[in-house]
Short mmCIF file of C-alpha atoms in Angstrom, two decimals:
data_model
loop_
_atom_site.label_atom_id
_atom_site.label_comp_id
_atom_site.label_asym_id
_atom_site.label_seq_id
_atom_site.Cartn_x
_atom_site.Cartn_y
_atom_site.Cartn_z
CA MET A 27 -79.01 56.48 1.17
CA ALA A 28 -80.86 54.57 -1.64
CA GLN A 29 -79.88 50.97 -2.30
CA THR A 30 -76.82 50.27 -4.50
CA LEU A 31 -77.47 49.90 -8.15
CA ARG A 32 -75.18 47.73 -10.26
CA PHE A 33 -74.71 47.72 -13.90
CA GLY A 34 -72.93 45.58 -16.45
CA MET A 35 -72.65 46.95 -20.07
CA VAL A 36 -70.58 45.91 -23.11
CA ILE A 37 -69.23 47.39 -26.29
CA GLY A 38 -66.85 46.72 -29.14
CA ILE A 39 -63.42 48.58 -29.40
CA ARG A 40 -61.78 49.30 -32.64
CA PRO A 41 -58.20 47.25 -32.56
CA GLU A 42 -56.38 49.95 -33.78
CA LYS A 43 -57.43 52.30 -31.01
CA LEU A 44 -56.50 49.78 -28.32
CA ASP A 45 -53.46 51.37 -27.18
CA GLU A 46 -54.88 55.09 -27.18
CA TYR A 47 -58.09 53.66 -25.07
CA GLN A 48 -55.71 52.00 -22.51
CA ALA A 49 -53.60 54.93 -22.25
CA LEU A 50 -56.69 57.20 -21.57
CA HIS A 51 -57.86 54.64 -19.02
CA ALA A 52 -54.74 54.10 -17.24
CA ASP A 53 -54.65 54.61 -13.47
CA ASP A 54 -52.48 57.74 -13.76
CA HIS A 55 -54.65 59.57 -16.43
CA PRO A 56 -57.31 61.91 -14.76
CA GLY A 57 -60.03 61.27 -17.55
CA VAL A 58 -63.33 62.18 -16.32
CA ARG A 59 -63.00 60.34 -12.93
CA ASP A 60 -63.87 63.41 -10.95
CA LEU A 61 -67.20 63.76 -12.84
CA LEU A 62 -68.05 60.25 -12.68
CA ALA A 63 -67.43 60.41 -8.81
CA ALA A 64 -69.69 63.41 -8.65
CA ALA A 65 -72.48 61.54 -10.39
CA HIS A 66 -72.24 58.70 -7.67
CA MET A 67 -70.68 56.21 -9.92
CA ARG A 68 -68.19 54.20 -7.97
CA ASN A 69 -66.28 50.86 -8.14
CA PHE A 70 -66.08 51.12 -11.87
CA SER A 71 -64.13 48.54 -13.63
CA ILE A 72 -63.76 47.90 -17.45
CA TYR A 73 -62.19 44.69 -18.93
CA LEU A 74 -61.08 43.94 -22.21
CA GLN A 75 -61.19 40.56 -24.22
CA GLN A 76 -60.48 39.34 -27.62
CA PHE A 77 -63.24 37.17 -28.62
CA PRO A 78 -62.88 33.79 -30.68
CA ASP A 79 -63.96 35.67 -33.87
CA GLY A 80 -61.13 38.13 -33.50
CA LYS A 81 -63.05 41.15 -32.24
CA HIS A 82 -62.35 43.02 -29.03
CA TYR A 83 -64.93 43.89 -26.47
CA LEU A 84 -64.77 45.96 -23.26
CA PHE A 85 -66.92 44.98 -20.55
CA GLY A 86 -67.89 47.42 -17.84
CA TYR A 87 -69.39 47.02 -14.24
CA PHE A 88 -69.97 49.95 -11.95
CA GLU A 89 -72.15 50.79 -9.11
CA TYR A 90 -74.47 53.91 -8.40
CA ASP A 91 -74.97 54.92 -4.84
CA GLY A 92 -76.80 58.22 -5.06
CA ASP A 93 -80.28 58.86 -4.64
CA ASP A 94 -81.35 60.08 -8.09
CA TYR A 95 -79.92 58.18 -10.96
CA ASP A 96 -81.75 59.68 -13.89
CA ALA A 97 -80.84 63.16 -12.54
CA ASP A 98 -77.05 62.33 -11.95
CA MET A 99 -76.84 60.83 -15.29
CA ALA A 100 -78.65 63.99 -16.88
CA ARG A 101 -76.19 66.26 -15.00
CA LEU A 102 -73.24 64.21 -16.14
CA ALA A 103 -74.45 64.27 -19.77
CA ALA A 104 -74.69 67.95 -19.81
CA GLU A 105 -71.05 68.49 -18.56
CA PRO A 106 -69.02 70.08 -21.34
CA ARG A 107 -65.99 68.13 -20.20
CA ASN A 108 -67.75 64.74 -20.14
CA GLN A 109 -69.07 65.58 -23.73
CA GLN A 110 -65.43 66.20 -24.59
CA TRP A 111 -64.59 62.86 -23.23
CA LEU A 112 -67.20 60.98 -25.12
CA ALA A 113 -66.18 62.67 -28.29
CA THR A 114 -62.73 61.41 -27.85
CA CYS A 115 -63.80 57.93 -26.79
CA GLY A 116 -66.96 57.42 -28.77
CA PRO A 117 -65.35 56.94 -32.01
CA MET A 118 -62.87 54.29 -30.72
CA GLN A 119 -66.03 52.03 -29.64
CA ILE A 120 -68.17 49.97 -31.98
CA PRO A 121 -71.74 49.88 -30.36
CA PHE A 122 -73.92 46.88 -30.71
CA PRO A 123 -76.45 47.45 -33.65
CA GLY A 124 -79.09 50.00 -32.66
CA GLU A 125 -77.45 51.28 -29.64
CA PRO A 126 -75.89 54.56 -29.55
CA THR A 127 -73.32 53.60 -26.89
CA TRP A 128 -72.48 50.91 -24.12
CA GLN A 129 -75.15 48.01 -24.31
CA GLN A 130 -76.65 47.38 -20.89
CA MET A 131 -76.66 43.67 -20.14
CA GLN A 132 -79.28 41.74 -18.09
CA ARG A 133 -78.27 40.54 -14.80
CA VAL A 134 -78.97 36.81 -14.09
CA TYR A 135 -77.08 36.21 -10.60
CA TYR A 136 -76.08 38.22 -7.77
CA GLN A 137 -74.55 37.38 -4.58
CA ALA A 138 -73.63 40.00 -1.75
CA MET B 21 -57.29 42.16 5.56
CA ALA B 22 -55.33 42.16 2.33
CA GLN B 23 -56.23 44.32 -0.50
CA THR B 24 -59.59 43.51 -2.32
CA LEU B 25 -58.94 41.70 -5.65
CA ARG B 26 -61.44 42.17 -8.56
CA PHE B 27 -61.98 39.72 -11.43
CA GLY B 28 -63.92 40.30 -14.67
CA MET B 29 -64.58 36.84 -16.71
CA VAL B 30 -66.55 35.76 -19.67
CA ILE B 31 -67.90 32.59 -21.18
CA GLY B 32 -70.48 31.47 -23.95
CA ILE B 33 -73.62 29.96 -22.80
CA ARG B 34 -75.87 27.58 -24.85
CA PRO B 35 -79.10 28.96 -25.90
CA GLU B 36 -81.08 26.02 -25.25
CA LYS B 37 -79.86 25.94 -21.53
CA LEU B 38 -80.58 29.51 -20.92
CA ASP B 39 -83.76 28.98 -18.92
CA GLU B 40 -82.14 26.32 -16.78
CA TYR B 41 -79.05 28.51 -16.18
CA GLN B 42 -81.02 31.33 -15.05
CA ALA B 43 -83.25 29.27 -12.90
CA LEU B 44 -80.22 27.71 -11.11
CA HIS B 45 -78.79 31.24 -10.59
CA ALA B 46 -82.01 32.92 -9.33
CA ASP B 47 -82.04 34.89 -6.23
CA ASP B 48 -84.18 31.96 -4.47
CA HIS B 49 -81.82 29.36 -5.37
CA PRO B 50 -79.29 28.50 -2.99
CA GLY B 51 -76.64 27.22 -5.40
CA VAL B 52 -73.26 27.22 -4.03
CA ARG B 53 -73.55 30.59 -2.40
CA ASP B 54 -72.54 29.40 0.72
CA LEU B 55 -69.35 27.80 -0.47
CA LEU B 56 -68.50 30.90 -2.51
CA ALA B 57 -68.97 33.20 0.50
CA ALA B 58 -66.72 30.84 2.40
CA ALA B 59 -64.11 31.20 -0.15
CA HIS B 60 -64.21 35.00 0.29
CA MET B 61 -65.70 35.64 -3.08
CA ARG B 62 -68.22 38.39 -2.71
CA ASN B 63 -70.26 41.19 -4.56
CA PHE B 64 -70.55 38.53 -7.40
CA SER B 65 -72.72 39.47 -10.34
CA ILE B 66 -73.28 37.47 -13.71
CA TYR B 67 -74.82 39.38 -16.73
CA LEU B 68 -75.95 37.94 -19.81
CA GLN B 69 -75.98 39.44 -23.43
CA GLN B 70 -76.79 38.17 -26.85
CA PHE B 71 -74.18 39.19 -29.20
CA PRO B 72 -74.48 40.51 -32.87
CA ASP B 73 -73.46 37.15 -34.27
CA GLY B 74 -76.52 35.75 -32.45
CA LYS B 75 -74.39 33.79 -29.80
CA HIS B 76 -74.94 34.42 -26.19
CA TYR B 77 -72.35 35.27 -23.46
CA LEU B 78 -72.13 35.69 -19.64
CA PHE B 79 -70.07 38.14 -18.02
CA GLY B 80 -68.91 37.57 -14.44
CA TYR B 81 -67.79 40.18 -11.85
CA PHE B 82 -66.63 39.42 -8.34
CA GLU B 83 -64.31 40.59 -5.52
CA TYR B 84 -62.05 38.49 -3.24
CA ASP B 85 -61.53 39.83 0.12
CA GLY B 86 -59.69 36.88 1.89
CA ASP B 87 -55.75 36.58 2.64
CA ASP B 88 -54.90 33.60 0.41
CA TYR B 89 -56.80 33.42 -2.91
CA ASP B 90 -55.04 30.36 -4.20
CA ALA B 91 -55.67 28.29 -1.06
CA ASP B 92 -59.50 29.52 -0.98
CA MET B 93 -59.63 28.48 -4.48
CA ALA B 94 -58.16 25.10 -3.98
CA ARG B 95 -60.36 24.50 -1.03
CA LEU B 96 -63.34 25.40 -3.11
CA ALA B 97 -62.30 23.21 -6.00
CA ALA B 98 -62.03 20.20 -3.72
CA GLU B 99 -65.60 20.60 -2.20
CA PRO B 100 -67.96 17.81 -3.67
CA ARG B 101 -70.84 20.11 -3.69
CA ASN B 102 -68.99 22.67 -5.94
CA GLN B 103 -67.78 19.80 -8.13
CA GLN B 104 -71.29 18.49 -8.45
CA TRP B 105 -72.33 22.37 -9.19
CA LEU B 106 -69.74 22.71 -12.01
CA ALA B 107 -70.89 19.30 -13.42
CA THR B 108 -74.20 20.73 -13.52
CA CYS B 109 -73.50 24.06 -14.97
CA GLY B 110 -70.32 23.30 -17.02
CA PRO B 111 -71.96 21.52 -19.98
CA MET B 112 -74.49 24.52 -20.40
CA GLN B 113 -71.35 26.79 -21.11
CA ILE B 114 -69.20 27.30 -24.02
CA PRO B 115 -65.65 28.12 -22.90
CA PHE B 116 -63.43 30.04 -25.09
CA PRO B 117 -60.91 27.97 -27.32
CA GLY B 118 -58.33 26.55 -24.97
CA GLU B 119 -60.11 27.56 -21.81
CA PRO B 120 -61.42 24.83 -19.61
CA THR B 121 -63.88 27.45 -18.00
CA TRP B 122 -64.49 30.90 -17.45
CA GLN B 123 -62.02 33.26 -19.25
CA GLN B 124 -60.37 35.80 -17.06
CA MET B 125 -60.18 39.22 -18.82
CA GLN B 126 -57.65 42.02 -18.58
CA ARG B 127 -58.57 45.06 -16.53
CA VAL B 128 -58.08 48.53 -18.29
CA TYR B 129 -59.75 50.75 -16.10
CA TYR B 130 -60.67 51.06 -12.41
CA GLN B 131 -62.06 53.88 -10.42
CA ALA B 132 -62.87 53.34 -6.80
#
């Protein structure tokens, strides 16, 4: 198995969509968990925080333990059920300027 | 072993301290990695992101796999070398209003 890759990402969330977003991501909602697992995405957490300016942001962290990240992401992106999921969640989010979706962040520290 | 706990947290960082902060957290800098490991903190990542308003934020994710989180955190907080580390890094950071240090975030999604 290839070395585990780790990703941190951030995106804004519309305050009027917070309840719906959380319901869609609750532990008892299947969502696209099976598709993400099939794409070798694991240990995936999303955190919510209201910032001092009043805006809400989501922070995502996940690990990839497959052998071909680009191929797995391409296969995931082509899945109709994933496209439907993104069509549901996408309009709830507020991407960073110039970003179509989650903003990938720069890692500055890691300790195993 | 108790169930693994997962934490997501966020804090601002002074732009003029970014280089120094990153040097202190580089892979080849020992920092307090040994103390964090002794406190059963593992898989610890910190990510950096400049936000649309120009401010910089750090996003931290770590796991705790010990048996007594409060006791381990109290022991860590009492370590003189950890106190020295916090005295170095603390002034580089900009906590959220009313928070002394990192803001703990609310988890809204988890997939193993």
